[in-house]
mmCIF file of C-alpha atoms and ligand atoms in Angstrom:
data_model
loop_
_atom_site.group_PDB
_atom_site.id
_atom_site.type_symbol
_atom_site.label_atom_id
_atom_site.label_comp_id
_atom_site.label_asym_id
_atom_site.label_seq_id
_atom_site.Cartn_x
_atom_site.Cartn_y
_atom_site.Cartn_z
ATOM 1 C CA MET A 1 -16.859 2.098 10.738
ATOM 2 C CA ILE A 2 -14.587 -0.949 10.625
ATOM 3 C CA GLN A 3 -15.236 -3.395 7.777
ATOM 4 C CA ASN A 4 -14.473 -7.047 8.521
ATOM 5 C CA ILE A 5 -12.961 -8.827 5.524
ATOM 6 C CA ASP A 6 -11.306 -12.189 4.931
ATOM 7 C CA LEU A 7 -8.090 -11.181 3.217
ATOM 8 C CA MET A 8 -6.290 -7.927 2.467
ATOM 9 C CA ILE A 9 -3.350 -7.645 0.064
ATOM 10 C CA VAL A 10 -1.173 -4.538 0.304
ATOM 11 C CA GLY A 11 0.552 -3.699 -2.991
ATOM 12 C CA GLY A 12 -0.496 -4.271 -6.593
ATOM 13 C CA GLY A 13 2.868 -5.260 -8.087
ATOM 14 C CA PRO A 14 3.483 -8.726 -9.560
ATOM 15 C CA ALA A 15 3.682 -10.307 -6.084
ATOM 16 C CA GLY A 16 0.441 -8.785 -4.768
ATOM 17 C CA LEU A 17 -1.478 -9.393 -8.002
ATOM 18 C CA MET A 18 -0.481 -13.065 -8.081
ATOM 19 C CA ALA A 19 -1.299 -13.449 -4.385
ATOM 20 C CA ALA A 20 -4.797 -12.047 -4.979
ATOM 21 C CA LEU A 21 -5.414 -14.292 -8.002
ATOM 22 C CA ALA A 22 -4.170 -17.422 -6.224
ATOM 23 C CA ALA A 23 -6.293 -16.773 -3.138
ATOM 24 C CA ALA A 24 -9.364 -15.964 -5.254
ATOM 25 C CA GLU A 25 -9.015 -19.226 -7.139
ATOM 26 C CA ALA A 26 -9.448 -21.162 -3.891
ATOM 27 C CA ALA A 27 -12.031 -18.793 -2.376
ATOM 28 C CA PRO A 28 -15.809 -19.292 -2.160
ATOM 29 C CA GLU A 29 -18.106 -16.945 -4.113
ATOM 30 C CA ASP A 30 -18.882 -14.799 -1.053
ATOM 31 C CA ALA A 31 -15.202 -14.268 -0.078
ATOM 32 C CA ARG A 32 -14.179 -10.726 0.816
ATOM 33 C CA ILE A 33 -10.728 -10.122 -0.698
ATOM 34 C CA LEU A 34 -9.401 -6.565 -0.932
ATOM 35 C CA LEU A 35 -6.267 -5.434 -2.784
ATOM 36 C CA CYS A 36 -4.963 -1.918 -2.012
ATOM 37 C CA GLU A 37 -2.466 -0.164 -4.284
ATOM 38 C CA ARG A 38 -1.165 3.320 -3.503
ATOM 39 C CA ASP A 39 -0.479 4.142 -7.153
ATOM 40 C CA GLU A 40 -3.240 4.976 -9.636
ATOM 41 C CA ALA A 41 -2.320 1.929 -11.746
ATOM 42 C CA LEU A 42 -1.783 -1.725 -10.914
ATOM 43 C CA GLY A 43 1.467 -3.449 -11.912
ATOM 44 C CA GLY A 44 4.120 -2.104 -9.534
ATOM 45 C CA GLN A 45 7.572 -1.887 -11.118
ATOM 46 C CA LEU A 46 6.301 -3.647 -14.217
ATOM 47 C CA VAL A 47 4.409 -0.604 -15.526
ATOM 48 C CA LYS A 48 7.707 1.019 -16.541
ATOM 49 C CA GLN A 49 9.671 -2.017 -17.750
ATOM 50 C CA THR A 50 9.754 -1.667 -21.539
ATOM 51 C CA HIS A 51 12.469 -4.296 -22.015
ATOM 52 C CA LYS A 52 11.980 -8.024 -22.562
ATOM 53 C CA PHE A 53 12.270 -9.896 -19.282
ATOM 54 C CA PHE A 54 14.941 -12.431 -18.544
ATOM 55 C CA GLY A 55 14.338 -15.371 -16.243
ATOM 56 C CA SER A 56 12.271 -18.521 -16.599
ATOM 57 C CA GLU A 57 9.779 -19.155 -19.436
ATOM 58 C CA LYS A 58 7.153 -20.230 -16.883
ATOM 59 C CA GLN A 59 7.339 -16.647 -15.544
ATOM 60 C CA HIS A 60 6.938 -14.922 -18.948
ATOM 61 C CA ALA A 61 10.634 -14.565 -19.864
ATOM 62 C CA GLY A 62 10.950 -12.896 -23.279
ATOM 63 C CA GLU A 63 7.843 -10.737 -22.741
ATOM 64 C CA ARG A 64 8.094 -7.017 -22.051
ATOM 65 C CA GLY A 65 7.547 -6.215 -18.382
ATOM 66 C CA PHE A 66 4.640 -3.831 -18.922
ATOM 67 C CA PHE A 67 2.720 -6.466 -20.914
ATOM 68 C CA ILE A 68 3.165 -8.930 -18.031
ATOM 69 C CA GLY A 69 1.894 -6.287 -15.588
ATOM 70 C CA ARG A 70 -1.035 -5.358 -17.846
ATOM 71 C CA ASP A 71 -2.147 -9.011 -18.198
ATOM 72 C CA LEU A 72 -1.956 -9.643 -14.443
ATOM 73 C CA ALA A 73 -3.846 -6.424 -13.696
ATOM 74 C CA GLU A 74 -6.593 -7.337 -16.185
ATOM 75 C CA ALA A 75 -6.950 -10.794 -14.647
ATOM 76 C CA VAL A 76 -7.345 -9.254 -11.187
ATOM 77 C CA ARG A 77 -9.872 -6.662 -12.421
ATOM 78 C CA ASP A 78 -11.894 -9.465 -14.096
ATOM 79 C CA GLU A 79 -12.003 -11.566 -10.919
ATOM 80 C CA LYS A 80 -15.287 -10.767 -9.177
ATOM 81 C CA LYS A 81 -14.067 -12.052 -5.803
ATOM 82 C CA ILE A 82 -11.334 -9.375 -5.633
ATOM 83 C CA GLN A 83 -12.185 -5.783 -4.761
ATOM 84 C CA VAL A 84 -9.449 -3.431 -5.983
ATOM 85 C CA LEU A 85 -8.728 -0.008 -4.512
ATOM 86 C CA THR A 86 -6.121 2.078 -6.341
ATOM 87 C CA ASP A 87 -4.860 5.442 -5.070
ATOM 88 C CA ALA A 88 -5.180 3.665 -1.737
ATOM 89 C CA THR A 89 -2.193 3.835 0.620
ATOM 90 C CA VAL A 90 -2.143 1.477 3.568
ATOM 91 C CA LEU A 91 -0.946 3.667 6.421
ATOM 92 C CA GLY A 92 -1.147 1.661 9.592
ATOM 93 C CA LEU A 93 -1.454 -1.817 11.067
ATOM 94 C CA TYR A 94 -2.705 -1.740 14.642
ATOM 95 C CA GLU A 95 -2.492 -4.172 17.534
ATOM 96 C CA ASP A 96 -6.219 -4.917 17.405
ATOM 97 C CA GLY A 97 -5.847 -6.103 13.776
ATOM 98 C CA VAL A 98 -7.268 -2.901 12.249
ATOM 99 C CA VAL A 99 -5.652 -1.673 9.020
ATOM 100 C CA THR A 100 -6.119 1.958 7.930
ATOM 101 C CA VAL A 101 -6.136 3.002 4.296
ATOM 102 C CA LEU A 102 -5.993 6.527 2.863
ATOM 103 C CA HIS A 103 -8.307 6.672 -0.160
ATOM 104 C CA ASP A 104 -10.244 9.588 -1.655
ATOM 105 C CA ASP A 105 -9.142 11.837 1.248
ATOM 106 C CA LYS A 106 -10.769 9.444 3.706
ATOM 107 C CA HIS A 107 -9.302 7.068 6.254
ATOM 108 C CA LEU A 108 -10.924 3.683 5.696
ATOM 109 C CA LYS A 109 -10.675 1.000 8.366
ATOM 110 C CA TYR A 110 -10.620 -2.750 7.764
ATOM 111 C CA ARG A 111 -10.103 -5.770 9.969
ATOM 112 C CA PRO A 112 -8.831 -8.578 7.707
ATOM 113 C CA GLN A 113 -8.527 -12.113 9.067
ATOM 114 C CA LYS A 114 -5.343 -12.559 7.002
ATOM 115 C CA LEU A 115 -3.009 -9.968 5.534
ATOM 116 C CA ILE A 116 -0.459 -10.261 2.718
ATOM 117 C CA VAL A 117 2.131 -7.486 2.554
ATOM 118 C CA ALA A 118 3.577 -7.086 -0.969
ATOM 119 C CA THR A 119 4.881 -3.526 -0.803
ATOM 120 C CA GLY A 120 8.033 -4.042 -2.891
ATOM 121 C CA ALA A 121 11.138 -1.918 -2.384
ATOM 122 C CA SER A 122 12.555 1.597 -2.235
ATOM 123 C CA GLU A 123 15.686 2.889 -3.938
ATOM 124 C CA LYS A 124 18.955 3.280 -2.048
ATOM 125 C CA PHE A 125 20.773 6.616 -2.165
ATOM 126 C CA LEU A 126 24.425 7.705 -1.851
ATOM 127 C CA ALA A 127 25.972 10.305 0.457
ATOM 128 C CA PHE A 128 28.263 12.869 -1.262
ATOM 129 C CA PRO A 129 28.509 16.680 -1.304
ATOM 130 C CA GLY A 130 25.834 18.229 -3.507
ATOM 131 C CA ASN A 131 23.594 15.147 -3.560
ATOM 132 C CA ASP A 132 20.485 17.268 -2.945
ATOM 133 C CA LEU A 133 20.787 19.277 -6.190
ATOM 134 C CA PRO A 134 17.811 19.125 -8.550
ATOM 135 C CA GLY A 135 18.794 16.719 -11.327
ATOM 136 C CA ILE A 136 19.914 13.887 -9.054
ATOM 137 C CA TYR A 137 17.501 10.983 -9.323
ATOM 138 C CA GLY A 138 17.049 7.352 -8.446
ATOM 139 C CA ALA A 139 17.063 5.189 -11.581
ATOM 140 C CA GLY A 140 13.462 4.114 -10.901
ATOM 141 C CA ALA A 141 12.302 7.724 -10.856
ATOM 142 C CA VAL A 142 13.964 8.361 -14.215
ATOM 143 C CA GLN A 143 12.274 5.267 -15.628
ATOM 144 C CA THR A 144 8.906 6.515 -14.402
ATOM 145 C CA LEU A 145 9.495 9.938 -15.987
ATOM 146 C CA MET A 146 10.473 8.430 -19.355
ATOM 147 C CA ASN A 147 8.340 5.334 -19.669
ATOM 148 C CA VAL A 148 5.179 6.272 -17.764
ATOM 149 C CA SER A 149 4.957 10.062 -18.044
ATOM 150 C CA GLY A 150 6.703 10.420 -21.427
ATOM 151 C CA VAL A 151 9.076 13.101 -20.115
ATOM 152 C CA LYS A 152 12.688 13.315 -21.307
ATOM 153 C CA PRO A 153 14.487 13.668 -17.975
ATOM 154 C CA ALA A 154 17.709 15.373 -19.139
ATOM 155 C CA GLU A 155 20.082 15.982 -22.045
ATOM 156 C CA ARG A 156 23.216 14.326 -20.591
ATOM 157 C CA VAL A 157 23.273 11.771 -17.809
ATOM 158 C CA VAL A 158 25.917 10.061 -15.687
ATOM 159 C CA MET A 159 24.691 6.716 -14.361
ATOM 160 C CA VAL A 160 26.031 5.308 -11.086
ATOM 161 C CA GLY A 161 25.757 1.512 -10.856
ATOM 162 C CA ALA A 162 26.342 -1.214 -13.461
ATOM 163 C CA GLY A 163 23.903 -3.774 -12.088
ATOM 164 C CA ASN A 164 20.953 -4.755 -14.276
ATOM 165 C CA ILE A 165 18.922 -1.689 -13.315
ATOM 166 C CA GLY A 166 21.755 0.764 -14.116
ATOM 167 C CA LEU A 167 22.475 -0.936 -17.441
ATOM 168 C CA ILE A 168 18.828 -1.266 -18.508
ATOM 169 C CA VAL A 169 17.892 2.297 -17.564
ATOM 170 C CA SER A 170 21.023 3.623 -19.354
ATOM 171 C CA TYR A 171 19.912 1.861 -22.508
ATOM 172 C CA GLN A 172 16.369 3.190 -22.139
ATOM 173 C CA LEU A 173 17.828 6.711 -21.726
ATOM 174 C CA LEU A 174 19.654 6.277 -25.045
ATOM 175 C CA GLN A 175 16.384 5.128 -26.637
ATOM 176 C CA ALA A 176 14.746 8.315 -25.307
ATOM 177 C CA GLY A 177 17.399 10.438 -27.029
ATOM 178 C CA VAL A 178 19.445 11.226 -23.909
ATOM 179 C CA ASP A 179 23.249 11.231 -24.090
ATOM 180 C CA VAL A 180 24.680 8.844 -21.481
ATOM 181 C CA ALA A 181 28.154 10.223 -20.701
ATOM 182 C CA CYS A 182 29.258 7.097 -18.833
ATOM 183 C CA VAL A 183 28.248 4.441 -16.336
ATOM 184 C CA VAL A 184 30.418 4.313 -13.216
ATOM 185 C CA GLU A 185 30.584 1.278 -10.970
ATOM 186 C CA ALA A 186 32.467 1.079 -7.653
ATOM 187 C CA ALA A 187 33.019 -2.688 -7.892
ATOM 188 C CA PRO A 188 35.884 -3.993 -10.042
ATOM 189 C CA GLN A 189 33.404 -5.766 -12.342
ATOM 190 C CA ILE A 190 30.013 -5.199 -13.965
ATOM 191 C CA GLY A 191 27.209 -6.625 -11.792
ATOM 192 C CA GLY A 192 24.461 -6.890 -14.439
ATOM 193 C CA TYR A 193 24.033 -9.342 -17.309
ATOM 194 C CA LEU A 194 26.597 -8.981 -20.100
ATOM 195 C CA VAL A 195 23.853 -8.839 -22.717
ATOM 196 C CA HIS A 196 22.784 -5.447 -21.317
ATOM 197 C CA ALA A 197 26.395 -4.231 -20.902
ATOM 198 C CA SER A 198 27.203 -5.221 -24.493
ATOM 199 C CA LYS A 199 24.296 -3.148 -25.850
ATOM 200 C CA LEU A 200 25.723 -0.089 -24.093
ATOM 201 C CA ALA A 201 29.262 -0.823 -25.253
ATOM 202 C CA ARG A 202 28.003 -1.111 -28.863
ATOM 203 C CA SER A 203 26.351 2.296 -28.448
ATOM 204 C CA GLY A 204 29.670 3.802 -27.349
ATOM 205 C CA VAL A 205 28.823 4.300 -23.649
ATOM 206 C CA PRO A 206 31.912 3.716 -21.466
ATOM 207 C CA ILE A 207 31.377 1.559 -18.356
ATOM 208 C CA ARG A 208 34.037 2.553 -15.837
ATOM 209 C CA THR A 209 34.454 -0.082 -13.143
ATOM 210 C CA GLY A 210 36.353 0.887 -9.981
ATOM 211 C CA TRP A 211 35.000 4.466 -10.130
ATOM 212 C CA THR A 212 32.433 6.408 -8.147
ATOM 213 C CA VAL A 213 30.968 9.901 -7.789
ATOM 214 C CA LYS A 214 32.890 12.152 -5.392
ATOM 215 C CA GLU A 215 30.703 15.249 -5.551
ATOM 216 C CA ALA A 216 28.056 17.027 -7.580
ATOM 217 C CA PHE A 217 28.009 20.749 -8.379
ATOM 218 C CA GLY A 218 25.782 23.394 -9.939
ATOM 219 C CA GLU A 219 24.366 26.850 -9.197
ATOM 220 C CA GLU A 220 20.659 26.028 -8.947
ATOM 221 C CA THR A 221 20.484 22.655 -10.656
ATOM 222 C CA LEU A 222 23.061 19.996 -11.453
ATOM 223 C CA GLU A 223 25.768 21.121 -13.890
ATOM 224 C CA GLY A 224 28.304 18.347 -13.470
ATOM 225 C CA VAL A 225 29.912 15.736 -11.249
ATOM 226 C CA VAL A 226 33.416 14.916 -10.090
ATOM 227 C CA LEU A 227 34.252 11.233 -10.504
ATOM 228 C CA VAL A 228 37.095 9.502 -8.683
ATOM 229 C CA GLN A 229 38.845 6.163 -9.044
ATOM 230 C CA LEU A 230 38.787 3.652 -6.168
ATOM 231 C CA ASP A 231 41.474 1.260 -4.994
ATOM 232 C CA GLU A 232 40.816 -2.415 -4.174
ATOM 233 C CA SER A 233 39.630 -1.385 -0.672
ATOM 234 C CA PHE A 234 37.109 1.039 -2.224
ATOM 235 C CA GLN A 235 39.150 4.043 -1.024
ATOM 236 C CA GLN A 236 39.312 7.107 -3.272
ATOM 237 C CA ILE A 237 42.664 7.507 -5.043
ATOM 238 C CA PRO A 238 43.758 11.182 -4.695
ATOM 239 C CA GLY A 239 44.682 12.834 -7.985
ATOM 240 C CA THR A 240 42.379 10.666 -10.148
ATOM 241 C CA GLU A 241 39.437 13.098 -10.034
ATOM 242 C CA GLU A 242 37.710 13.878 -13.355
ATOM 243 C CA THR A 243 34.936 16.393 -13.983
ATOM 244 C CA VAL A 244 32.066 15.376 -16.263
ATOM 245 C CA ALA A 245 29.416 17.875 -17.398
ATOM 246 C CA CYS A 246 25.838 16.549 -17.073
ATOM 247 C CA ASP A 247 22.350 17.798 -16.173
ATOM 248 C CA ALA A 248 21.271 14.569 -14.472
ATOM 249 C CA LEU A 249 22.950 12.013 -12.268
ATOM 250 C CA CYS A 250 21.123 8.755 -11.960
ATOM 251 C CA LEU A 251 21.681 6.461 -8.976
ATOM 252 C CA ALA A 252 21.139 2.750 -9.517
ATOM 253 C CA VAL A 253 22.824 1.526 -6.365
ATOM 254 C CA GLY A 254 20.307 -1.020 -5.192
ATOM 255 C CA LEU A 255 16.925 -1.395 -3.570
ATOM 256 C CA SER A 256 15.850 -1.952 0.047
ATOM 257 C CA PRO A 257 12.764 -3.941 1.085
ATOM 258 C CA LEU A 258 9.908 -1.523 1.915
ATOM 259 C CA ALA A 259 9.068 -3.038 5.268
ATOM 260 C CA ASP A 260 7.635 -0.152 7.357
ATOM 261 C CA LEU A 261 4.261 -1.873 7.763
ATOM 262 C CA LEU A 262 5.950 -5.031 9.030
ATOM 263 C CA TYR A 263 7.798 -3.050 11.690
ATOM 264 C CA GLN A 264 4.473 -1.511 12.737
ATOM 265 C CA ALA A 265 2.974 -4.980 13.072
ATOM 266 C CA ASP A 266 5.952 -6.019 15.210
ATOM 267 C CA CYS A 267 7.040 -8.782 12.824
ATOM 268 C CA ALA A 268 10.494 -10.185 13.646
ATOM 269 C CA MET A 269 12.998 -8.635 11.216
ATOM 270 C CA THR A 270 16.612 -9.457 10.493
ATOM 271 C CA TYR A 271 19.341 -7.797 8.425
ATOM 272 C CA VAL A 272 20.562 -10.019 5.594
ATOM 273 C CA ARG A 273 23.052 -8.412 3.221
ATOM 274 C CA GLU A 274 22.344 -10.915 0.427
ATOM 275 C CA LEU A 275 18.626 -10.024 0.521
ATOM 276 C CA SER A 276 19.514 -6.292 0.390
ATOM 277 C CA GLY A 277 18.488 -5.137 3.853
ATOM 278 C CA ALA A 278 16.213 -5.827 6.795
ATOM 279 C CA VAL A 279 13.766 -8.595 5.881
ATOM 280 C CA PRO A 280 10.981 -10.335 7.777
ATOM 281 C CA VAL A 281 11.713 -13.734 9.277
ATOM 282 C CA VAL A 282 9.254 -16.104 7.557
ATOM 283 C CA ASP A 283 8.323 -19.782 7.545
ATOM 284 C CA GLU A 284 8.224 -21.970 4.415
ATOM 285 C CA ASN A 285 4.719 -20.593 3.635
ATOM 286 C CA LEU A 286 5.950 -16.974 3.814
ATOM 287 C CA MET A 287 4.124 -16.290 7.067
ATOM 288 C CA THR A 288 5.915 -13.796 9.313
ATOM 289 C CA SER A 289 6.394 -14.223 13.062
ATOM 290 C CA VAL A 290 2.941 -12.604 13.482
ATOM 291 C CA GLU A 291 0.174 -15.172 12.966
ATOM 292 C CA GLY A 292 -1.857 -14.393 9.835
ATOM 293 C CA ILE A 293 0.554 -11.857 8.285
ATOM 294 C CA TYR A 294 2.272 -13.093 5.110
ATOM 295 C CA VAL A 295 4.777 -11.433 2.748
ATOM 296 C CA CYS A 296 5.812 -11.917 -0.870
ATOM 297 C CA GLY A 297 8.022 -10.259 -3.474
ATOM 298 C CA ASP A 298 10.757 -7.681 -2.944
ATOM 299 C CA VAL A 299 9.585 -6.796 0.588
ATOM 300 C CA SER A 300 10.811 -10.240 1.668
ATOM 301 C CA GLY A 301 14.229 -9.745 -0.024
ATOM 302 C CA ILE A 302 15.206 -8.130 -3.332
ATOM 303 C CA GLU A 303 14.954 -10.613 -6.178
ATOM 304 C CA GLU A 304 13.181 -10.463 -9.535
ATOM 305 C CA ALA A 305 9.625 -10.278 -10.807
ATOM 306 C CA SER A 306 9.725 -13.978 -11.642
ATOM 307 C CA ALA A 307 10.354 -14.920 -7.989
ATOM 308 C CA ALA A 308 7.906 -12.231 -6.820
ATOM 309 C CA MET A 309 5.107 -13.817 -8.859
ATOM 310 C CA VAL A 310 5.767 -17.323 -7.550
ATOM 311 C CA GLU A 311 6.054 -16.030 -3.981
ATOM 312 C CA GLY A 312 2.738 -14.257 -4.543
ATOM 313 C CA ARG A 313 1.112 -17.545 -5.533
ATOM 314 C CA LEU A 314 2.609 -19.237 -2.494
ATOM 315 C CA ALA A 315 1.470 -16.559 -0.026
ATOM 316 C CA GLY A 316 -1.996 -16.358 -1.624
ATOM 317 C CA CYS A 317 -2.493 -20.122 -1.362
ATOM 318 C CA ALA A 318 -1.102 -20.229 2.183
ATOM 319 C CA ALA A 319 -3.551 -17.518 3.299
ATOM 320 C CA ALA A 320 -6.412 -19.303 1.470
ATOM 321 C CA LYS A 321 -5.554 -22.581 3.178
ATOM 322 C CA ALA A 322 -5.418 -20.889 6.578
ATOM 323 C CA LEU A 323 -8.870 -19.431 5.868
ATOM 324 C CA GLY A 324 -10.136 -22.954 5.150
ATOM 325 C CA TRP A 325 -10.703 -22.293 1.431
ATOM 326 C CA ASN A 326 -10.283 -25.418 -0.671
ATOM 327 C CA ALA A 327 -7.438 -26.499 1.587
ATOM 328 C CA GLU A 328 -6.373 -29.580 -0.369
ATOM 329 C CA ALA A 329 -5.992 -27.762 -3.706
ATOM 330 C CA ALA A 330 -4.329 -24.812 -1.956
ATOM 331 C CA GLN A 331 -1.786 -27.151 -0.336
ATOM 332 C CA ALA A 332 -0.993 -28.760 -3.707
ATOM 333 C CA GLU A 333 -0.400 -25.309 -5.194
ATOM 334 C CA ILE A 334 1.801 -24.326 -2.219
ATOM 335 C CA GLU A 335 4.003 -27.340 -2.910
ATOM 336 C CA ASN A 336 4.162 -26.526 -6.664
ATOM 337 C CA ALA A 337 5.197 -22.967 -5.884
ATOM 338 C CA GLN A 338 7.879 -24.117 -3.439
ATOM 339 C CA VAL A 339 9.379 -26.373 -6.130
ATOM 340 C CA GLU A 340 9.266 -23.557 -8.708
ATOM 341 C CA LEU A 341 11.045 -21.196 -6.314
ATOM 342 C CA SER A 342 13.826 -23.754 -5.736
ATOM 343 C CA GLU A 343 14.187 -24.133 -9.513
ATOM 344 C CA LEU A 344 14.357 -20.354 -10.014
ATOM 345 C CA ARG A 345 17.003 -20.043 -7.301
ATOM 346 C CA SER A 346 19.137 -22.975 -8.474
ATOM 347 C CA GLY A 347 22.476 -22.578 -10.243
ATOM 348 C CA PRO A 348 25.099 -19.864 -9.920
ATOM 349 C CA THR A 349 22.700 -16.909 -10.434
ATOM 350 C CA GLY A 350 20.626 -18.016 -7.428
ATOM 351 C CA ALA A 351 23.618 -18.505 -5.092
ATOM 352 C CA ARG A 352 23.273 -15.088 -3.419
ATOM 353 C CA ILE A 353 19.559 -15.548 -2.721
ATOM 354 C CA ARG A 354 20.094 -19.101 -1.417
ATOM 355 C CA ALA A 355 22.784 -17.838 0.959
ATOM 356 C CA GLY A 356 20.501 -15.011 2.126
ATOM 357 C CA LEU A 357 17.530 -17.279 2.701
ATOM 358 C CA ALA A 358 19.704 -19.702 4.665
ATOM 359 C CA LYS A 359 20.755 -16.823 6.945
ATOM 360 C CA MET A 360 17.150 -15.661 7.368
ATOM 361 C CA LYS A 361 15.994 -19.208 8.211
ATOM 362 C CA GLY A 362 18.753 -19.399 10.834
ATOM 363 C CA LYS A 363 16.975 -16.547 12.641
ATOM 364 C CA ARG A 364 13.640 -18.363 13.028
ATOM 365 C CA GLY A 365 12.952 -18.608 16.720
ATOM 366 C CA ALA A 366 16.323 -16.987 17.449
ATOM 367 C CA GLY A 367 15.073 -13.593 18.585
ATOM 368 C CA ALA A 368 15.657 -11.472 15.466
ATOM 369 C CA CYS A 369 15.782 -7.690 15.775
HETATM 370 C C1 LIG B 1 15.012 -1.347 -14.204
HETATM 371 C C2 LIG B 1 14.476 -2.666 -13.683
HETATM 372 C C3 LIG B 1 14.544 -3.784 -14.508
HETATM 373 C C4 LIG B 1 14.051 -5.011 -14.070
HETATM 374 N N1 LIG B 1 14.116 -6.107 -14.914
HETATM 375 C C5 LIG B 1 13.629 -7.294 -14.514
HETATM 376 C C6 LIG B 1 13.643 -8.430 -15.402
HETATM 377 O O1 LIG B 1 14.078 -8.340 -16.559
HETATM 378 N N2 LIG B 1 13.147 -9.620 -14.945
HETATM 379 C C7 LIG B 1 12.618 -9.738 -13.690
HETATM 380 O O2 LIG B 1 12.147 -10.830 -13.323
HETATM 381 N N3 LIG B 1 12.599 -8.678 -12.826
HETATM 382 C C8 LIG B 1 13.081 -7.470 -13.214
HETATM 383 N N4 LIG B 1 13.052 -6.385 -12.356
HETATM 384 C C9 LIG B 1 12.619 -6.576 -10.961
HETATM 385 C C10 LIG B 1 11.128 -6.541 -10.777
HETATM 386 O O3 LIG B 1 10.540 -5.415 -11.404
HETATM 387 C C11 LIG B 1 10.804 -6.547 -9.268
HETATM 388 O O4 LIG B 1 11.521 -7.587 -8.649
HETATM 389 C C12 LIG B 1 9.323 -6.800 -9.047
HETATM 390 O O5 LIG B 1 8.558 -5.740 -9.606
HETATM 391 C C13 LIG B 1 8.990 -6.932 -7.537
HETATM 392 O O6 LIG B 1 7.617 -7.123 -7.410
HETATM 393 P P1 LIG B 1 6.829 -6.709 -6.086
HETATM 394 O O7 LIG B 1 5.388 -6.948 -6.379
HETATM 395 O O8 LIG B 1 7.455 -7.361 -4.930
HETATM 396 O O9 LIG B 1 7.113 -5.156 -5.913
HETATM 397 P P2 LIG B 1 6.715 -3.895 -6.812
HETATM 398 O O10 LIG B 1 6.676 -4.229 -8.257
HETATM 399 O O11 LIG B 1 7.628 -2.806 -6.363
HETATM 400 O O12 LIG B 1 5.221 -3.575 -6.326
HETATM 401 C C14 LIG B 1 4.932 -3.136 -5.015
HETATM 402 C C15 LIG B 1 3.669 -2.306 -5.068
HETATM 403 O O13 LIG B 1 3.249 -2.003 -3.736
HETATM 404 C C16 LIG B 1 2.752 -0.674 -3.711
HETATM 405 N N5 LIG B 1 2.819 -0.190 -2.326
HETATM 406 C C17 LIG B 1 3.916 0.026 -1.557
HETATM 407 N N6 LIG B 1 3.576 0.461 -0.317
HETATM 408 C C18 LIG B 1 2.223 0.519 -0.296
HETATM 409 C C19 LIG B 1 1.265 0.900 0.705
HETATM 410 N N7 LIG B 1 1.652 1.279 1.931
HETATM 411 N N8 LIG B 1 -0.053 0.861 0.384
HETATM 412 C C20 LIG B 1 -0.458 0.464 -0.855
HETATM 413 N N9 LIG B 1 0.406 0.094 -1.845
HETATM 414 C C21 LIG B 1 1.728 0.108 -1.566
HETATM 415 C C22 LIG B 1 3.677 0.071 -4.673
HETATM 416 O O14 LIG B 1 3.084 1.266 -5.150
HETATM 417 C C23 LIG B 1 3.863 -0.976 -5.785
HETATM 418 O O15 LIG B 1 2.907 -0.852 -6.819
HETATM 419 C C24 LIG B 1 13.499 -5.135 -12.762
HETATM 420 C C25 LIG B 1 13.426 -3.989 -11.921
HETATM 421 C C26 LIG B 1 13.884 -2.760 -12.372
HETATM 422 C C27 LIG B 1 13.769 -1.550 -11.463
#
């Protein structure tokens, strides 16, 4: 049986949770809003972020990520107009507007009038000999093991990537009693905030810029890696190889928008390096090229939780307005959110995102891939 609903939100991270709350605020009492999250808990990436967040005070800067996620999840659970399904993976978007969800070993079918896709991102990987050995992880997986499941992932780790994720996860590994042998970074400089790099330096962890992993080795599981220095063209310099013993290698080499559902729905997509991959082409209300399908958060370009939350508000209000729910108030909130996003993206730290968004906007109506 197909259930007709007003609004479906896919993904219960900060973007999806804020989208649901914003839409519910404008919605009438009998609105049918459904949020589906494939994990057993709501919160997305926030459930494993034990550090205090940077960013703007309006978006909870200074609070620990998992407290922000917990508060948003509680607000959504308390909102009677939102039905929440966890352990619910959205599998398919079909041409007739039907969305299928795998939940409790059953395929549920819905036909929402509007859909907000807030599926976040997946971790990038690196190609090198031995990269399939047990003990080689994405940084996010290691964070989940430590901070959600309470499992110490290894005794001695080499971290690849000195962006914020690599630096933060390295520090969290130290807090969990793991020896971090070094952080290697292919670029000539550290990409993450210096405050995180300084904490590692004070703890005696070397950060080796201009280095990468050449290969990994081990009989049955990882026993060590060979590192190699890079020249200014990122070519390996023969003779600089060094072997480091470790039982885990952690890759923090970036995230890609998790956009499979948008491809299924035939949304126009375009590759924008500054937004970290193929992103949907959207209008100023975050609606994709397919009428009634909106996006928010990392799936629309990798940024931060602060931007994901504001984008969530924007997409939620835009969908509410399109559904005819309290249109005037929804429009006012859309405009507030647009201003907040510009503020978040102003200054030197927002330059990359501004450049990426400008490229994406250039593709509107220009036949993106
Ligand atoms: C180590 C680390 C440190 C960070 N530190 C900061 C910081 O200090 N400040 C800051 O602002 N940001 C920080 N971030 C970034 C921030 O966590 C992300 O930008 C933010 O979580 C993105 O929110 P989102 O809702 O778009 O995606 P996510 O949080 O990834 O949520 C997406 C959700 O969608 C679900 N989902 C995916 N596909 C489906 C499907 N088919 N069906 C159902 N559900 C699905 C996923 O399970 C997930 O719960 C950090 C990230 C990391 C990894």
